Amino acid sequence: MSGLLDSAWLQRLERMQMTTRRLASGAHAGKRRSKQLGSSLEFADYRAYAPGDDLRQLDWNAYGRSGKLFVKRFLDEQELHVSIYLDCSRSMGYGQPSKLHRSKQLAAALGYLSLCHLDYVSVYAFDQSLRGAMTRLQGKAKAAQLFSFLESIEPGGAGDLNAALRSGQAVSGKPGVSIILSDFLYENGYENGVAFVQAARQEVILVQVLAEEERNPAYQGELRLLDSETGSAKEIAFSPVMIEEYAKTLSAYQAQLSAFAFGRGIAYVSVEAEQSPEQIVFGIFRQAGLIR
């Protein structure tokens, strides 16, 4: 069905769904359970009949078995708005597989399982500005459009999450869940852009994708390193001490990103680009409570 996803586990994805702390709200009946009991078609439980209850909800089969009146209770199911922000700046093209390729697969998986539950799905590709978007897809039949759009995304220019996400076109007006897939390696930071999205009544999830060479560089000797986005060069002498200092700096940066997220009530997970999509989705995302 898609070059991004293995068809063998699409059916497994269909049985998963996004989790959210926010009660889903909307005008159309969807397949997302909220904690509010209502009049959807999915059965939840029974309770004893009380005067004034809707007689149409009486379960006559239960009455025949027990001689007592019971009323069916249903879960109110309404659609969720899921926005996926995909960093396609030049640095995301790094790695084997590239961070961008793995991020596109994760976006495809999360978008697909959301479409299968009749959630609205919007995808935004950005570097220093919004490069492209496909918004308000709904229903499994829209999966092909989602996959085609994601497959067309290529690495762009320098990244600036703050500028890209603060543009009015990058945020929908509906409350929902917003997932940002990025390496979060920006000269100008990420705080303002993330806060802007959260202020638009979004439950934000940060997914940091890093390549092996970024986590554990295997460089030795004197090298001239080029910044993939700015083109600037720097001469560096790599030694065990230098590598150890780099590891400490990266760890501190990730701890800072995690603390920022925690302080704002935002979910944060870090994944390795070399991990398979199945490992990340069914392992890390599920353990982190992002899907169930």
GROMACS .gro file of C-alpha atoms in nm:
model
  292
    1MET     CA    1   0.000   0.000   0.000
    2SER     CA    2   0.296   0.230   0.064
    3GLY     CA    3   0.672   0.235   0.018
    4LEU     CA    4   0.696   0.376   0.369
    5LEU     CA    5   0.507   0.106   0.558
    6ASP     CA    6   0.526  -0.271   0.544
    7SER     CA    7   0.181  -0.397   0.450
    8ALA     CA    8   0.231  -0.689   0.690
    9TRP     CA    9   0.181  -0.466   0.993
   10LEU     CA   10  -0.081  -0.225   0.861
   11GLN     CA   11  -0.353  -0.442   1.011
   12ARG     CA   12  -0.182  -0.426   1.348
   13LEU     CA   13  -0.177  -0.047   1.321
   14GLU     CA   14  -0.551  -0.047   1.258
   15ARG     CA   15  -0.603  -0.191   1.605
   16MET     CA   16  -0.402   0.087   1.772
   17GLN     CA   17  -0.506   0.443   1.844
   18MET     CA   18  -0.361   0.768   1.969
   19THR     CA   19  -0.406   0.838   2.337
   20THR     CA   20  -0.486   1.181   2.469
   21ARG     CA   21  -0.541   1.339   2.808
   22ARG     CA   22  -0.795   1.568   2.651
   23LEU     CA   23  -1.152   1.453   2.592
   24ALA     CA   24  -1.211   1.438   2.222
   25SER     CA   25  -1.473   1.683   2.102
   26GLY     CA   26  -1.641   1.744   1.772
   27ALA     CA   27  -1.964   1.753   1.582
   28HIS     CA   28  -1.933   1.422   1.398
   29ALA     CA   29  -1.945   1.071   1.538
   30GLY     CA   30  -1.603   0.912   1.510
   31LYS     CA   31  -1.436   0.604   1.653
   32ARG     CA   32  -1.253   0.774   1.940
   33ARG     CA   33  -1.374   0.690   2.285
   34SER     CA   34  -1.414   0.976   2.525
   35LYS     CA   35  -1.495   0.929   2.891
   36GLN     CA   36  -1.832   1.090   2.838
   37LEU     CA   37  -2.125   0.852   2.803
   38GLY     CA   38  -2.351   0.939   2.516
   39SER     CA   39  -2.544   0.796   2.225
   40SER     CA   40  -2.281   0.640   2.002
   41LEU     CA   41  -2.332   0.287   1.875
   42GLU     CA   42  -2.053   0.125   2.080
   43PHE     CA   43  -2.181  -0.055   2.388
   44ALA     CA   44  -2.011   0.026   2.719
   45ASP     CA   45  -2.204  -0.126   3.011
   46TYR     CA   46  -2.541  -0.181   3.179
   47ARG     CA   47  -2.702  -0.005   3.471
   48ALA     CA   48  -3.033  -0.056   3.650
   49TYR     CA   49  -3.333   0.122   3.501
   50ALA     CA   50  -3.446   0.441   3.675
   51PRO     CA   51  -3.771   0.631   3.613
   52GLY     CA   52  -3.722   0.883   3.333
   53ASP     CA   53  -3.462   0.677   3.142
   54ASP     CA   54  -3.499   0.642   2.766
   55LEU     CA   55  -3.710   0.330   2.715
   56ARG     CA   56  -3.545   0.274   2.378
   57GLN     CA   57  -3.223   0.185   2.562
   58LEU     CA   58  -3.380  -0.097   2.765
   59ASP     CA   59  -3.222  -0.438   2.708
   60TRP     CA   60  -3.515  -0.678   2.673
   61ASN     CA   61  -3.287  -0.981   2.643
   62ALA     CA   62  -3.141  -0.903   2.984
   63TYR     CA   63  -3.496  -0.857   3.117
   64GLY     CA   64  -3.594  -1.198   2.980
   65ARG     CA   65  -3.301  -1.363   3.158
   66SER     CA   66  -3.323  -1.184   3.491
   67GLY     CA   67  -3.670  -1.032   3.514
   68LYS     CA   68  -3.504  -0.695   3.587
   69LEU     CA   69  -3.486  -0.381   3.373
   70PHE     CA   70  -3.142  -0.269   3.260
   71VAL     CA   71  -3.045   0.030   3.045
   72LYS     CA   72  -2.761   0.006   2.792
   73ARG     CA   73  -2.484   0.259   2.832
   74PHE     CA   74  -2.280   0.373   2.533
   75LEU     CA   75  -1.955   0.555   2.491
   76ASP     CA   76  -1.971   0.891   2.320
   77GLU     CA   77  -1.721   0.861   2.038
   78GLN     CA   78  -1.601   1.171   1.860
   79GLU     CA   79  -1.318   1.253   1.628
   80LEU     CA   80  -0.978   1.382   1.732
   81HIS     CA   81  -0.772   1.635   1.538
   82VAL     CA   82  -0.417   1.503   1.492
   83SER     CA   83  -0.149   1.735   1.350
   84ILE     CA   84   0.192   1.595   1.253
   85TYR     CA   85   0.482   1.836   1.205
   86LEU     CA   86   0.768   1.686   1.004
   87ASP     CA   87   1.109   1.854   1.011
   88CYS     CA   88   1.251   1.832   0.660
   89SER     CA   89   1.549   2.064   0.709
   90ARG     CA   90   1.877   1.962   0.548
   91SER     CA   91   2.019   1.806   0.865
   92MET     CA   92   1.731   1.555   0.868
   93GLY     CA   93   1.881   1.395   0.556
   94TYR     CA   94   2.170   1.267   0.767
   95GLY     CA   95   2.214   0.903   0.869
   96GLN     CA   96   2.150   0.558   0.723
   97PRO     CA   97   1.856   0.532   0.712
   98SER     CA   98   1.819   0.907   0.723
   99LYS     CA   99   1.641   1.076   1.009
  100LEU     CA  100   1.393   1.215   0.758
  101HIS     CA  101   1.312   0.873   0.612
  102ARG     CA  102   1.249   0.725   0.955
  103SER     CA  103   1.042   1.030   1.056
  104LYS     CA  104   0.830   0.995   0.741
  105GLN     CA  105   0.764   0.632   0.833
  106LEU     CA  106   0.660   0.731   1.185
  107ALA     CA  107   0.436   1.006   1.047
  108ALA     CA  108   0.280   0.752   0.808
  109ALA     CA  109   0.216   0.505   1.092
  110LEU     CA  110   0.066   0.762   1.329
  111GLY     CA  111  -0.138   0.920   1.052
  112TYR     CA  112  -0.266   0.583   0.930
  113LEU     CA  113  -0.383   0.458   1.268
  114SER     CA  114  -0.555   0.794   1.325
  115LEU     CA  115  -0.732   0.776   0.987
  116CYS     CA  116  -0.851   0.425   1.073
  117HIS     CA  117  -1.027   0.574   1.377
  118LEU     CA  118  -1.189   0.852   1.172
  119ASP     CA  119  -0.971   1.118   1.332
  120TYR     CA  120  -0.886   1.426   1.128
  121VAL     CA  121  -0.519   1.418   1.023
  122SER     CA  122  -0.309   1.713   0.906
  123VAL     CA  123   0.059   1.692   0.811
  124TYR     CA  124   0.296   1.989   0.786
  125ALA     CA  125   0.649   1.971   0.640
  126PHE     CA  126   0.885   2.251   0.747
  127ASP     CA  127   1.244   2.371   0.749
  128GLN     CA  128   1.276   2.744   0.823
  129SER     CA  129   0.925   2.792   0.688
  130LEU     CA  130   0.627   2.579   0.599
  131ARG     CA  131   0.727   2.375   0.293
  132GLY     CA  132   0.398   2.195   0.235
  133ALA     CA  133   0.085   2.073   0.407
  134MET     CA  134  -0.201   1.830   0.365
  135THR     CA  135  -0.484   1.907   0.604
  136ARG     CA  136  -0.805   1.759   0.741
  137LEU     CA  137  -0.778   1.413   0.593
  138GLN     CA  138  -1.034   1.177   0.741
  139GLY     CA  139  -1.105   0.810   0.690
  140LYS     CA  140  -0.895   0.513   0.587
  141ALA     CA  141  -0.964   0.588   0.219
  142LYS     CA  142  -0.739   0.897   0.255
  143ALA     CA  143  -0.437   0.688   0.353
  144ALA     CA  144  -0.303   0.679  -0.004
  145GLN     CA  145  -0.304   1.061  -0.017
  146LEU     CA  146  -0.122   1.077   0.316
  147PHE     CA  147   0.146   0.830   0.204
  148SER     CA  148   0.193   0.999  -0.132
  149PHE     CA  149   0.243   1.338   0.033
  150LEU     CA  150   0.495   1.201   0.283
  151GLU     CA  151   0.690   1.015   0.014
  152SER     CA  152   0.726   1.338  -0.185
  153ILE     CA  153   0.903   1.525   0.097
  154GLU     CA  154   1.276   1.580   0.047
  155PRO     CA  155   1.538   1.751   0.268
  156GLY     CA  156   1.518   2.128   0.232
  157GLY     CA  157   1.723   2.416   0.365
  158ALA     CA  158   1.828   2.541   0.705
  159GLY     CA  159   1.588   2.464   0.987
  160ASP     CA  160   1.413   2.713   1.213
  161LEU     CA  161   1.134   2.550   1.412
  162ASN     CA  162   1.039   2.872   1.588
  163ALA     CA  163   0.982   3.064   1.265
  164ALA     CA  164   0.810   2.777   1.083
  165LEU     CA  165   0.564   2.684   1.356
  166ARG     CA  166   0.476   3.039   1.450
  167SER     CA  167   0.340   3.106   1.102
  168GLY     CA  168  -0.039   3.124   1.106
  169GLN     CA  169  -0.066   2.855   0.839
  170ALA     CA  170   0.101   2.591   1.056
  171VAL     CA  171  -0.160   2.570   1.331
  172SER     CA  172  -0.521   2.463   1.292
  173GLY     CA  173  -0.795   2.627   1.492
  174LYS     CA  174  -0.917   2.304   1.648
  175PRO     CA  175  -0.800   2.161   1.982
  176GLY     CA  176  -0.620   1.830   1.938
  177VAL     CA  177  -0.290   1.647   1.946
  178SER     CA  178   0.020   1.785   1.773
  179ILE     CA  179   0.324   1.561   1.715
  180ILE     CA  180   0.656   1.721   1.620
  181LEU     CA  181   0.911   1.487   1.456
  182SER     CA  182   1.254   1.647   1.449
  183ASP     CA  183   1.616   1.621   1.563
  184PHE     CA  184   1.557   1.951   1.751
  185LEU     CA  185   1.907   2.068   1.659
  186TYR     CA  186   1.843   2.436   1.592
  187GLU     CA  187   2.068   2.737   1.639
  188ASN     CA  188   1.766   2.948   1.736
  189GLY     CA  189   1.619   2.692   1.976
  190TYR     CA  190   1.275   2.537   1.973
  191GLU     CA  191   1.098   2.678   2.279
  192ASN     CA  192   0.897   2.960   2.118
  193GLY     CA  193   0.764   2.747   1.834
  194VAL     CA  194   0.658   2.461   2.063
  195ALA     CA  195   0.494   2.704   2.308
  196PHE     CA  196   0.306   2.868   2.020
  197VAL     CA  197   0.159   2.534   1.909
  198GLN     CA  198   0.068   2.443   2.267
  199ALA     CA  199  -0.105   2.779   2.313
  200ALA     CA  200  -0.335   2.683   2.024
  201ARG     CA  201  -0.503   2.430   2.257
  202GLN     CA  202  -0.282   2.144   2.145
  203GLU     CA  203  -0.160   1.847   2.344
  204VAL     CA  204   0.198   1.841   2.218
  205ILE     CA  205   0.424   1.539   2.171
  206LEU     CA  206   0.794   1.587   2.089
  207VAL     CA  207   0.969   1.301   1.911
  208GLN     CA  208   1.344   1.355   1.879
  209VAL     CA  209   1.507   1.147   1.606
  210LEU     CA  210   1.886   1.120   1.610
  211ALA     CA  211   2.131   0.920   1.398
  212GLU     CA  212   2.399   0.685   1.531
  213GLU     CA  213   2.684   0.917   1.433
  214GLU     CA  214   2.519   1.199   1.625
  215ARG     CA  215   2.478   0.988   1.937
  216ASN     CA  216   2.810   0.804   1.921
  217PRO     CA  217   3.050   0.970   1.674
  218ALA     CA  218   3.331   0.741   1.562
  219TYR     CA  219   3.560   1.019   1.438
  220GLN     CA  220   3.934   1.020   1.507
  221GLY     CA  221   4.215   1.264   1.442
  222GLU     CA  222   4.199   1.615   1.303
  223LEU     CA  223   3.896   1.671   1.083
  224ARG     CA  224   3.725   1.960   0.910
  225LEU     CA  225   3.351   1.940   0.982
  226LEU     CA  226   3.088   2.111   0.770
  227ASP     CA  227   2.752   2.225   0.904
  228SER     CA  228   2.503   2.059   0.669
  229GLU     CA  229   2.261   2.353   0.691
  230THR     CA  230   2.474   2.666   0.714
  231GLY     CA  231   2.778   2.539   0.522
  232SER     CA  232   3.013   2.677   0.787
  233ALA     CA  233   3.327   2.474   0.859
  234LYS     CA  234   3.521   2.405   1.177
  235GLU     CA  235   3.854   2.233   1.234
  236ILE     CA  236   3.832   1.987   1.523
  237ALA     CA  237   4.087   1.749   1.672
  238PHE     CA  238   3.900   1.439   1.788
  239SER     CA  239   4.040   1.262   2.091
  240PRO     CA  240   3.887   1.036   2.360
  241VAL     CA  241   3.852   1.341   2.584
  242MET     CA  242   3.680   1.536   2.306
  243ILE     CA  243   3.439   1.249   2.238
  244GLU     CA  244   3.359   1.221   2.609
  245GLU     CA  245   3.291   1.595   2.628
  246TYR     CA  246   3.064   1.571   2.325
  247ALA     CA  247   2.867   1.287   2.486
  248LYS     CA  248   2.818   1.496   2.801
  249THR     CA  249   2.703   1.796   2.595
  250LEU     CA  250   2.452   1.590   2.398
  251SER     CA  251   2.320   1.427   2.715
  252ALA     CA  252   2.280   1.769   2.878
  253TYR     CA  253   2.099   1.902   2.572
  254GLN     CA  254   1.854   1.612   2.572
  255ALA     CA  255   1.801   1.655   2.946
  256GLN     CA  256   1.723   2.023   2.882
  257LEU     CA  257   1.471   1.932   2.609
  258SER     CA  258   1.314   1.672   2.836
  259ALA     CA  259   1.293   1.920   3.127
  260PHE     CA  260   1.137   2.184   2.901
  261ALA     CA  261   0.874   1.934   2.791
  262PHE     CA  262   0.806   1.814   3.145
  263GLY     CA  263   0.770   2.169   3.271
  264ARG     CA  264   0.500   2.240   3.014
  265GLY     CA  265   0.318   1.910   3.052
  266ILE     CA  266   0.442   1.792   2.711
  267ALA     CA  267   0.532   1.433   2.621
  268TYR     CA  268   0.889   1.379   2.502
  269VAL     CA  269   1.051   1.066   2.357
  270SER     CA  270   1.389   1.016   2.195
  271VAL     CA  271   1.429   0.751   1.925
  272GLU     CA  272   1.717   0.619   1.718
  273ALA     CA  273   1.688   0.645   1.342
  274GLU     CA  274   1.836   0.294   1.310
  275GLN     CA  275   1.550   0.138   1.505
  276SER     CA  276   1.279  -0.015   1.290
  277PRO     CA  277   0.940   0.158   1.269
  278GLU     CA  278   0.787  -0.145   1.442
  279GLN     CA  279   1.028  -0.113   1.735
  280ILE     CA  280   0.953   0.255   1.772
  281VAL     CA  281   0.575   0.246   1.727
  282PHE     CA  282   0.487  -0.078   1.904
  283GLY     CA  283   0.769  -0.053   2.154
  284ILE     CA  284   0.876   0.299   2.249
  285PHE     CA  285   0.553   0.484   2.164
  286ARG     CA  286   0.339   0.223   2.333
  287GLN     CA  287   0.556   0.211   2.646
  288ALA     CA  288   0.550   0.592   2.661
  289GLY     CA  289   0.169   0.584   2.650
  290LEU     CA  290   0.143   0.771   2.319
  291ILE     CA  291  -0.063   0.494   2.161
  292ARG     CA  292  -0.255   0.196   2.289
   0.00000   0.00000   0.00000
